[in-house]
Amino acid sequence: MDLSKLVVEDAARGSFRVHRSAMISEEICALERERIFDRCWLYVGHDSEIPKPGDFRRRTVAERPLVLIRGRDGRVRVFYNTCPHRGAMVARQDKGNADTLTCFYHGWSFNSQGELIAVPEQAGYSTQFSKADHALGTPPHVDSYRGMHFVNFSIDAPSLADWLGEAKTIMDLSLDAADVLGGWEIIRGSAKYDIRANWKLMAENSVDGYHLPTVHQTYLSYIAQRHKMAGAARINTNAVYKASRSFAIANGHGGITVGMPGRPIASPSPFWTEEAIAEVGRIRERLLERFGAERGAEMADNSRLMIIFPNLAFQDTHSGFRFRQWWPKGPGLMEINQWELVPREENEEIHAYRQELSLAFLGPGGFATPDDVEALESCQTGFKAREFEWSDVSRGMHRQPQQSDDEIQMRSFWRQWHAMLQGHARAAHFDDPATPVAALAEERK
Ligand code: FES
Ligand code: FE
């Protein structure tokens, strides 16, 4: 297979195509495992999930069983969930609090710092046997960014800060915004479901502004109906569109910002009581005061949806703030994990509204998720027409700035995917090259 021809772009013609074997080939899926998932920084979990010493969460990351645990010393660590003795998993529950993790097979015990502290019948081992040589293993690189913990299984990984790069600026808008309300915490529970589609379709879908008016028609009319019942003005979709943009960031990240009113963090919704609207107005003022008029307004009024390459969506929107992660289980099947975050000190009414909207839109039984699942599975079925080889991801290549229904964020993803699949660390360029708009206009005459 000629990997170099899987993504083909032609800036002069404004064309960007992805070969559909990328979504159906077993061979590509195996290469992705080795060249992408074994080399990228991958999200494991959030600080707020393990607030107390001994708290742990079991996670599967790039097929490895892991444990995220807060030690007695307060430090968060990530261990391989496999006993150094003969392999059994030392954490057998998805979450819990434990002073020690005791392997159920032969009873070796480890403390929350991963040290082996007890071996039944230790006299059976030679005098050279040292507990210090049999601590729990840890991935080659573990690091965190503002409460978000990541791992990287590659020895020669770039630093996490380097990898996230400019994405940090976008993340900071959401992370700083909640600081005035005690910071974000993940609420109990998570959503977990499978989709019969290739994982990269979820990367695209998580930052796709183009499908909103078509796939999510039912949701949009539900919201319009609610506005009407509340006696509120209709949402000016034109104004929302004008205040929205797509963006691309180095290393395959990218997303959209949407100027949508009614964000729980600091833009009042017409459905709230006067008291809640006043409270949110006060929060907005605090943001403007603390972070300046421009950045404060950006935090308060704009939604941001971003993918962190390869498999994390960071979505701070009018329907709540969530992390969504997807894992390939073969070329035509993926698993989704989704967590909701709320500001610790948020007003109860707004808190309830946030959760209600999130469930209504992105819960597995909400308005959006089943429609998105249907769309993605439909694409995957379409790919079975294997003689039809190409998908088009060229929308907006000829214009700057990019509109929110353009696809520059997906091109950033695909360029990085293509570079890594061929064994490179980074795409040669993540942005659209300066497109000869004038030349295109000439051509169209
Ligand atoms: Fe864990 Fe033997 S495999 S104690
Ligand atoms: Fe959608």
Short mmCIF file of C-alpha atoms and ligand atoms in Angstrom, two decimals:
data_model
loop_
_atom_site.label_atom_id
_atom_site.label_comp_id
_atom_site.label_asym_id
_atom_site.label_seq_id
_atom_site.Cartn_x
_atom_site.Cartn_y
_atom_site.Cartn_z
CA MET A 1 0.00 0.00 0.00
CA ASP A 2 1.33 3.44 -0.94
CA LEU A 3 0.85 5.40 2.29
CA SER A 4 1.93 8.66 0.70
CA LYS A 5 -1.24 8.76 -1.41
CA LEU A 6 -3.79 8.43 1.39
CA VAL A 7 -4.22 12.18 1.81
CA VAL A 8 -3.87 14.29 -1.30
CA GLU A 9 -4.07 18.06 -1.30
CA ASP A 10 -3.80 20.59 -4.04
CA ALA A 11 -3.76 24.13 -2.69
CA ALA A 12 -4.01 25.76 -6.08
CA ARG A 13 -7.26 23.96 -6.83
CA GLY A 14 -8.54 24.14 -3.26
CA SER A 15 -8.82 20.36 -3.15
CA PHE A 16 -8.19 18.06 -0.15
CA ARG A 17 -9.04 14.38 -0.39
CA VAL A 18 -8.76 11.43 1.96
CA HIS A 19 -8.60 7.91 0.60
CA ARG A 20 -11.37 5.83 2.14
CA SER A 21 -9.14 2.85 2.77
CA ALA A 22 -8.03 4.95 5.78
CA MET A 23 -11.40 4.03 7.31
CA ILE A 24 -11.69 0.37 6.37
CA SER A 25 -8.25 -1.17 6.08
CA GLU A 26 -7.04 -3.62 8.76
CA GLU A 27 -3.48 -2.87 7.71
CA ILE A 28 -3.88 0.87 8.34
CA CYS A 29 -5.59 0.17 11.64
CA ALA A 30 -2.55 -1.88 12.75
CA LEU A 31 -0.18 0.88 11.61
CA GLU A 32 -2.20 3.48 13.53
CA ARG A 33 -1.76 1.45 16.69
CA GLU A 34 1.99 1.46 16.31
CA ARG A 35 2.67 4.85 14.75
CA ILE A 36 -0.05 7.01 16.28
CA PHE A 37 -1.42 5.58 19.52
CA ASP A 38 1.98 4.29 20.67
CA ARG A 39 3.55 7.70 20.03
CA CYS A 40 1.03 10.39 20.96
CA TRP A 41 0.22 11.90 24.32
CA LEU A 42 -3.06 10.30 25.41
CA TYR A 43 -5.47 11.55 28.03
CA VAL A 44 -5.94 9.29 31.08
CA GLY A 45 -8.05 11.18 33.60
CA HIS A 46 -8.66 14.28 35.67
CA ASP A 47 -7.41 15.36 39.09
CA SER A 48 -10.95 15.79 40.39
CA GLU A 49 -11.68 12.08 39.88
CA ILE A 50 -9.16 11.15 42.56
CA PRO A 51 -9.25 13.95 45.15
CA LYS A 52 -8.11 11.94 48.22
CA PRO A 53 -4.92 9.94 48.86
CA GLY A 54 -5.54 6.33 47.82
CA ASP A 55 -8.27 7.26 45.30
CA PHE A 56 -7.80 5.40 42.05
CA ARG A 57 -9.40 4.93 38.63
CA ARG A 58 -8.84 2.09 36.28
CA ARG A 59 -8.43 3.12 32.64
CA THR A 60 -7.63 1.40 29.36
CA VAL A 61 -5.39 3.60 27.24
CA ALA A 62 -4.22 2.42 23.81
CA GLU A 63 -5.24 -1.08 24.93
CA ARG A 64 -2.98 -0.96 28.03
CA PRO A 65 -4.62 -1.53 31.40
CA LEU A 66 -3.65 1.43 33.63
CA VAL A 67 -4.36 2.73 37.11
CA LEU A 68 -4.47 6.45 37.87
CA ILE A 69 -3.89 6.80 41.61
CA ARG A 70 -3.21 9.52 44.17
CA GLY A 71 -0.47 8.44 46.54
CA ARG A 72 -0.27 9.00 50.31
CA ASP A 73 2.10 11.83 49.42
CA GLY A 74 -0.65 13.55 47.41
CA ARG A 75 1.09 12.95 44.09
CA VAL A 76 -0.85 11.51 41.17
CA ARG A 77 0.81 8.57 39.40
CA VAL A 78 -0.05 6.25 36.56
CA PHE A 79 0.84 2.55 36.77
CA TYR A 80 0.44 -0.36 34.41
CA ASN A 81 -2.31 -2.45 35.90
CA THR A 82 -0.33 -5.66 35.83
CA CYS A 83 1.36 -7.47 38.66
CA PRO A 84 5.17 -7.59 38.37
CA HIS A 85 4.94 -11.19 39.60
CA ARG A 86 3.10 -13.02 36.83
CA GLY A 87 0.75 -10.50 35.31
CA ALA A 88 -2.66 -10.37 36.99
CA MET A 89 -4.37 -6.99 37.27
CA VAL A 90 -3.73 -5.49 40.70
CA ALA A 91 -6.72 -3.10 40.55
CA ARG A 92 -9.83 -5.18 39.95
CA GLN A 93 -12.43 -2.45 40.25
CA ASP A 94 -13.00 0.56 38.02
CA LYS A 95 -12.59 2.96 40.91
CA GLY A 96 -12.07 3.02 44.63
CA ASN A 97 -9.86 4.08 47.48
CA ALA A 98 -7.12 1.80 48.70
CA ASP A 99 -4.16 2.08 51.00
CA THR A 100 -2.74 -0.95 49.30
CA LEU A 101 -3.44 -2.77 46.08
CA THR A 102 -3.19 -6.49 46.67
CA CYS A 103 -2.91 -8.82 43.74
CA PHE A 104 -5.60 -11.48 44.09
CA TYR A 105 -3.53 -14.20 42.39
CA HIS A 106 -0.70 -14.81 44.89
CA GLY A 107 -1.19 -11.88 47.21
CA TRP A 108 1.66 -9.46 46.50
CA SER A 109 0.76 -6.04 47.92
CA PHE A 110 1.66 -2.58 46.67
CA ASN A 111 1.21 0.79 48.34
CA SER A 112 -0.36 3.77 46.58
CA GLN A 113 3.11 4.88 45.49
CA GLY A 114 3.43 1.59 43.58
CA GLU A 115 6.07 0.06 45.88
CA LEU A 116 5.92 -3.64 46.62
CA ILE A 117 5.41 -3.86 50.38
CA ALA A 118 4.49 -7.48 51.10
CA VAL A 119 5.16 -10.85 49.50
CA PRO A 120 3.53 -13.93 51.06
CA GLU A 121 6.14 -16.55 52.00
CA GLN A 122 9.02 -14.38 50.92
CA ALA A 123 11.49 -17.00 52.18
CA GLY A 124 10.70 -18.94 49.01
CA TYR A 125 12.78 -16.43 47.05
CA SER A 126 16.56 -16.15 47.01
CA THR A 127 18.39 -13.82 49.35
CA GLN A 128 19.07 -11.60 46.33
CA PHE A 129 15.32 -10.97 45.87
CA SER A 130 14.58 -7.33 46.50
CA LYS A 131 11.12 -5.81 46.78
CA ALA A 132 12.55 -2.63 45.30
CA ASP A 133 13.07 -4.47 41.99
CA HIS A 134 9.41 -5.40 41.75
CA ALA A 135 7.50 -2.14 41.99
CA LEU A 136 4.52 -1.49 39.72
CA GLY A 137 5.59 -0.31 36.28
CA THR A 138 4.92 3.11 34.93
CA PRO A 139 4.63 4.32 31.29
CA PRO A 140 7.77 6.01 29.90
CA HIS A 141 6.18 9.47 30.10
CA VAL A 142 3.47 10.69 32.44
CA ASP A 143 2.64 14.37 32.71
CA SER A 144 -0.30 16.65 33.37
CA TYR A 145 -1.65 19.95 32.21
CA ARG A 146 -3.76 21.85 34.75
CA GLY A 147 -5.37 18.77 36.26
CA MET A 148 -5.56 16.72 33.04
CA HIS A 149 -3.29 13.67 33.19
CA PHE A 150 -1.70 12.22 30.06
CA VAL A 151 0.67 9.36 29.20
CA ASN A 152 2.95 8.68 26.28
CA PHE A 153 4.29 5.17 25.57
CA SER A 154 7.11 6.27 23.30
CA ILE A 155 10.62 6.67 24.71
CA ASP A 156 11.45 9.68 22.56
CA ALA A 157 8.24 11.65 23.05
CA PRO A 158 8.15 15.45 22.92
CA SER A 159 7.16 17.11 26.20
CA LEU A 160 3.41 17.34 26.85
CA ALA A 161 3.61 21.15 26.87
CA ASP A 162 5.30 21.04 23.50
CA TRP A 163 2.77 18.61 22.10
CA LEU A 164 -0.23 20.65 23.21
CA GLY A 165 1.43 23.85 22.00
CA GLU A 166 -1.08 26.50 21.03
CA ALA A 167 -3.96 24.27 22.12
CA LYS A 168 -3.04 25.35 25.67
CA THR A 169 -4.15 28.91 24.86
CA ILE A 170 -7.61 27.64 23.95
CA MET A 171 -7.76 25.26 26.92
CA ASP A 172 -6.73 28.08 29.25
CA LEU A 173 -9.79 30.11 28.27
CA SER A 174 -12.03 27.40 29.70
CA LEU A 175 -9.76 26.42 32.58
CA ASP A 176 -9.19 30.02 33.76
CA ALA A 177 -12.90 30.82 33.42
CA ALA A 178 -13.88 28.22 36.01
CA ASP A 179 -11.18 29.37 38.42
CA VAL A 180 -13.50 32.15 39.61
CA LEU A 181 -15.92 29.35 40.58
CA GLY A 182 -13.48 27.02 42.34
CA GLY A 183 -12.26 25.20 39.21
CA TRP A 184 -13.71 22.35 37.16
CA GLU A 185 -14.59 18.96 38.53
CA ILE A 186 -15.80 15.88 36.75
CA ILE A 187 -19.24 14.87 37.93
CA ARG A 188 -20.10 11.31 38.93
CA GLY A 189 -20.60 8.84 36.17
CA SER A 190 -19.64 8.82 32.54
CA ALA A 191 -21.14 7.86 29.22
CA LYS A 192 -19.73 4.88 27.41
CA TYR A 193 -20.92 3.53 24.09
CA ASP A 194 -19.74 1.92 20.86
CA ILE A 195 -20.23 3.22 17.34
CA ARG A 196 -19.89 0.99 14.30
CA ALA A 197 -17.62 3.42 12.51
CA ASN A 198 -13.95 4.30 12.18
CA TRP A 199 -12.52 6.37 15.08
CA LYS A 200 -11.38 9.19 12.81
CA LEU A 201 -14.99 9.95 11.91
CA MET A 202 -15.53 10.94 15.53
CA ALA A 203 -12.50 13.26 15.43
CA GLU A 204 -14.09 15.00 12.45
CA ASN A 205 -17.59 14.99 13.89
CA SER A 206 -16.54 16.47 17.26
CA VAL A 207 -15.53 19.73 15.56
CA ASP A 208 -17.85 19.72 12.54
CA GLY A 209 -19.93 22.88 12.30
CA TYR A 210 -21.25 22.02 8.84
CA HIS A 211 -23.58 19.21 9.93
CA LEU A 212 -25.43 21.16 12.61
CA PRO A 213 -28.40 22.48 10.57
CA THR A 214 -28.89 19.15 8.78
CA VAL A 215 -28.18 16.30 11.20
CA HIS A 216 -29.31 18.24 14.28
CA GLN A 217 -32.46 19.78 12.84
CA THR A 218 -34.64 18.15 15.52
CA TYR A 219 -32.49 19.56 18.29
CA LEU A 220 -32.45 23.05 16.76
CA SER A 221 -36.22 23.12 16.43
CA TYR A 222 -36.55 21.86 20.02
CA ILE A 223 -34.38 24.77 21.21
CA ALA A 224 -36.29 27.25 19.03
CA GLN A 225 -39.55 25.91 20.50
CA ARG A 226 -38.23 26.34 24.04
CA HIS A 227 -37.23 29.91 23.26
CA LYS A 228 -40.70 30.57 21.94
CA MET A 229 -42.37 29.08 25.01
CA ALA A 230 -40.15 31.18 27.26
CA GLY A 231 -41.22 34.27 25.29
CA ALA A 232 -37.59 34.87 24.28
CA ALA A 233 -36.37 36.20 20.98
CA ARG A 234 -35.34 33.62 18.39
CA ILE A 235 -31.64 32.87 18.25
CA ASN A 236 -30.16 34.91 15.45
CA THR A 237 -28.37 32.11 13.63
CA ASN A 238 -26.83 34.57 11.21
CA ALA A 239 -25.21 36.50 14.04
CA VAL A 240 -24.01 33.23 15.62
CA TYR A 241 -22.49 32.18 12.32
CA LYS A 242 -20.71 35.51 11.89
CA ALA A 243 -19.24 35.29 15.39
CA SER A 244 -17.90 31.76 14.81
CA ARG A 245 -14.63 30.47 13.36
CA SER A 246 -12.68 27.30 12.62
CA PHE A 247 -9.02 27.11 13.54
CA ALA A 248 -6.06 24.78 13.04
CA ILE A 249 -3.15 24.24 15.44
CA ALA A 250 0.17 22.44 14.99
CA ASN A 251 0.34 18.70 15.82
CA GLY A 252 -3.09 17.88 14.46
CA HIS A 253 -5.19 19.83 16.94
CA GLY A 254 -7.94 22.20 15.83
CA GLY A 255 -11.51 23.21 16.39
CA ILE A 256 -14.23 25.82 16.24
CA THR A 257 -15.28 28.72 18.42
CA VAL A 258 -18.95 29.59 18.38
CA GLY A 259 -20.51 32.85 19.53
CA MET A 260 -23.62 31.22 20.96
CA PRO A 261 -25.64 32.93 23.69
CA GLY A 262 -26.78 31.01 26.79
CA ARG A 263 -23.51 29.45 27.91
CA PRO A 264 -23.82 28.49 31.57
CA ILE A 265 -20.43 29.91 32.54
CA ALA A 266 -21.40 33.56 32.03
CA SER A 267 -23.90 34.18 29.23
CA PRO A 268 -27.44 34.24 30.55
CA SER A 269 -30.09 32.05 29.01
CA PRO A 270 -33.68 33.24 28.58
CA PHE A 271 -34.86 30.14 30.46
CA TRP A 272 -33.33 31.13 33.78
CA THR A 273 -34.85 32.96 36.72
CA GLU A 274 -33.91 36.61 37.23
CA GLU A 275 -31.75 35.57 40.13
CA ALA A 276 -29.70 33.16 37.99
CA ILE A 277 -29.37 35.73 35.21
CA ALA A 278 -28.09 38.29 37.73
CA GLU A 279 -25.61 35.77 39.15
CA VAL A 280 -24.26 34.94 35.71
CA GLY A 281 -23.99 38.68 34.95
CA ARG A 282 -21.84 39.06 38.07
CA ILE A 283 -19.61 36.17 36.98
CA ARG A 284 -19.19 37.79 33.58
CA GLU A 285 -18.14 41.05 35.25
CA ARG A 286 -15.59 39.19 37.35
CA LEU A 287 -14.15 37.55 34.24
CA LEU A 288 -13.86 40.88 32.45
CA GLU A 289 -12.26 42.49 35.49
CA ARG A 290 -9.80 39.69 36.06
CA PHE A 291 -8.85 38.80 32.50
CA GLY A 292 -9.44 42.05 30.62
CA ALA A 293 -12.36 43.04 28.40
CA GLU A 294 -11.35 41.07 25.33
CA ARG A 295 -10.20 37.79 26.86
CA GLY A 296 -12.92 37.95 29.52
CA ALA A 297 -15.63 38.31 26.86
CA GLU A 298 -14.08 35.48 24.84
CA MET A 299 -14.27 33.24 27.91
CA ALA A 300 -17.78 34.26 28.85
CA ASP A 301 -19.57 34.41 25.53
CA ASN A 302 -17.94 31.90 23.20
CA SER A 303 -18.21 28.13 23.06
CA ARG A 304 -15.09 26.28 22.04
CA LEU A 305 -14.86 22.78 20.65
CA MET A 306 -11.40 21.42 20.02
CA ILE A 307 -9.83 18.08 19.27
CA ILE A 308 -6.51 17.26 20.86
CA PHE A 309 -4.87 14.86 18.43
CA PRO A 310 -5.54 12.00 18.15
CA ASN A 311 -8.54 11.13 20.29
CA LEU A 312 -9.72 13.72 22.79
CA ALA A 313 -12.45 16.32 22.33
CA PHE A 314 -12.40 19.32 24.64
CA GLN A 315 -15.89 20.80 24.39
CA ASP A 316 -16.85 23.84 26.43
CA THR A 317 -20.21 24.77 24.96
CA HIS A 318 -23.67 26.16 25.68
CA SER A 319 -24.69 22.56 26.43
CA GLY A 320 -22.00 21.99 29.04
CA PHE A 321 -18.31 21.19 29.28
CA ARG A 322 -17.06 17.71 28.53
CA PHE A 323 -14.14 15.55 27.57
CA ARG A 324 -14.90 12.91 24.99
CA GLN A 325 -12.43 10.23 24.03
CA TRP A 326 -12.61 7.57 21.33
CA TRP A 327 -10.65 4.38 20.83
CA PRO A 328 -10.45 2.17 17.75
CA LYS A 329 -11.61 -1.42 18.26
CA GLY A 330 -10.82 -2.33 14.66
CA PRO A 331 -11.29 -0.25 11.51
CA GLY A 332 -15.08 -0.24 11.67
CA LEU A 333 -15.76 0.00 15.41
CA MET A 334 -14.89 2.50 18.14
CA GLU A 335 -15.57 2.95 21.83
CA ILE A 336 -16.54 6.36 23.20
CA ASN A 337 -15.98 7.56 26.76
CA GLN A 338 -17.42 10.87 27.86
CA TRP A 339 -17.15 12.87 31.08
CA GLU A 340 -19.00 16.03 32.13
CA LEU A 341 -17.35 18.80 34.09
CA VAL A 342 -18.94 21.51 36.22
CA PRO A 343 -17.49 24.46 38.13
CA ARG A 344 -17.30 23.46 41.82
CA GLU A 345 -19.07 26.57 43.13
CA GLU A 346 -21.67 27.07 40.46
CA ASN A 347 -25.17 28.26 41.36
CA GLU A 348 -27.51 25.25 41.68
CA GLU A 349 -30.01 26.39 39.11
CA ILE A 350 -27.34 26.94 36.45
CA HIS A 351 -25.71 23.69 37.42
CA ALA A 352 -29.01 21.85 36.85
CA TYR A 353 -29.56 23.64 33.55
CA ARG A 354 -26.06 22.72 32.39
CA GLN A 355 -26.66 19.06 33.12
CA GLU A 356 -30.13 19.01 31.64
CA LEU A 357 -28.92 20.55 28.37
CA SER A 358 -25.94 18.27 28.24
CA LEU A 359 -28.12 15.20 28.61
CA ALA A 360 -30.64 16.59 26.13
CA PHE A 361 -27.96 17.24 23.54
CA LEU A 362 -25.08 14.85 24.08
CA GLY A 363 -26.35 12.13 26.38
CA PRO A 364 -26.54 8.71 24.71
CA GLY A 365 -30.33 9.17 24.66
CA GLY A 366 -30.22 12.87 23.81
CA PHE A 367 -31.07 14.72 20.63
CA ALA A 368 -27.59 14.89 19.16
CA THR A 369 -25.72 11.68 19.96
CA PRO A 370 -28.12 9.21 18.29
CA ASP A 371 -28.21 11.44 15.19
CA ASP A 372 -24.41 11.68 15.07
CA VAL A 373 -24.08 7.93 15.57
CA GLU A 374 -26.52 7.39 12.70
CA ALA A 375 -24.49 9.75 10.46
CA LEU A 376 -21.15 8.10 11.29
CA GLU A 377 -22.45 4.57 10.85
CA SER A 378 -24.02 5.62 7.59
CA CYS A 379 -20.61 6.88 6.34
CA GLN A 380 -18.99 3.62 7.39
CA THR A 381 -21.59 1.65 5.44
CA GLY A 382 -21.04 3.99 2.48
CA PHE A 383 -17.33 3.15 2.54
CA LYS A 384 -18.22 -0.44 1.62
CA ALA A 385 -18.69 0.84 -1.90
CA ARG A 386 -14.94 0.45 -2.07
CA GLU A 387 -14.57 1.32 -5.73
CA PHE A 388 -15.61 4.86 -4.78
CA GLU A 389 -12.32 5.87 -3.27
CA TRP A 390 -12.23 9.44 -1.99
CA SER A 391 -13.80 11.67 0.67
CA ASP A 392 -13.64 15.46 0.34
CA VAL A 393 -12.39 17.63 3.21
CA SER A 394 -11.72 20.83 1.26
CA ARG A 395 -14.44 23.10 2.56
CA GLY A 396 -13.16 26.64 3.10
CA MET A 397 -9.69 26.05 1.69
CA HIS A 398 -9.96 29.20 -0.36
CA ARG A 399 -10.96 31.61 2.40
CA GLN A 400 -9.49 33.23 5.46
CA PRO A 401 -10.56 33.49 8.18
CA GLN A 402 -12.26 30.14 8.14
CA GLN A 403 -15.98 30.04 8.91
CA SER A 404 -17.23 27.69 11.60
CA ASP A 405 -18.71 25.36 8.98
CA ASP A 406 -15.37 25.08 7.17
CA GLU A 407 -12.99 22.17 7.62
CA ILE A 408 -9.52 23.57 8.33
CA GLN A 409 -9.60 21.91 11.78
CA MET A 410 -10.14 18.52 10.11
CA ARG A 411 -7.38 19.14 7.60
CA SER A 412 -5.04 19.80 10.53
CA PHE A 413 -6.06 16.42 11.97
CA TRP A 414 -5.65 14.61 8.66
CA ARG A 415 -2.25 16.18 7.89
CA GLN A 416 -0.89 15.06 11.26
CA TRP A 417 -2.46 11.61 10.88
CA HIS A 418 -0.91 11.25 7.42
CA ALA A 419 2.54 12.39 8.59
CA MET A 420 2.56 10.05 11.60
CA LEU A 421 1.28 7.11 9.61
CA GLN A 422 4.33 7.50 7.38
CA GLY A 423 6.61 7.56 10.42
CA HIS A 424 7.15 11.33 10.77
CA ALA A 425 6.74 13.10 14.09
CA ARG A 426 4.93 16.13 12.72
CA ALA A 427 3.12 17.29 9.62
CA ALA A 428 5.15 19.59 7.40
CA HIS A 429 2.36 22.14 7.71
CA PHE A 430 -0.89 22.13 9.64
CA ASP A 431 -2.52 25.23 8.22
CA ASP A 432 -3.80 25.72 4.70
CA PRO A 433 -1.03 27.19 2.59
CA ALA A 434 -1.83 30.70 1.38
CA THR A 435 -4.36 29.73 -1.25
CA PRO A 436 -4.15 31.65 -4.47
CA VAL A 437 -7.66 33.03 -4.13
CA ALA A 438 -7.08 35.48 -6.96
CA ALA A 439 -5.95 32.66 -9.21
CA LEU A 440 -9.07 30.68 -8.32
CA ALA A 441 -11.26 33.69 -9.06
CA GLU A 442 -9.53 34.06 -12.43
CA GLU A 443 -10.22 30.42 -13.17
CA ARG A 444 -13.90 30.79 -12.32
CA LYS A 445 -14.42 33.66 -14.75
FE1 FES B 1 0.23 -11.10 41.24
FE2 FES B 1 1.20 -13.50 41.40
S1 FES B 1 0.45 -12.52 39.68
S2 FES B 1 0.93 -12.06 42.99
FE FE B 2 -23.23 16.39 15.90
#
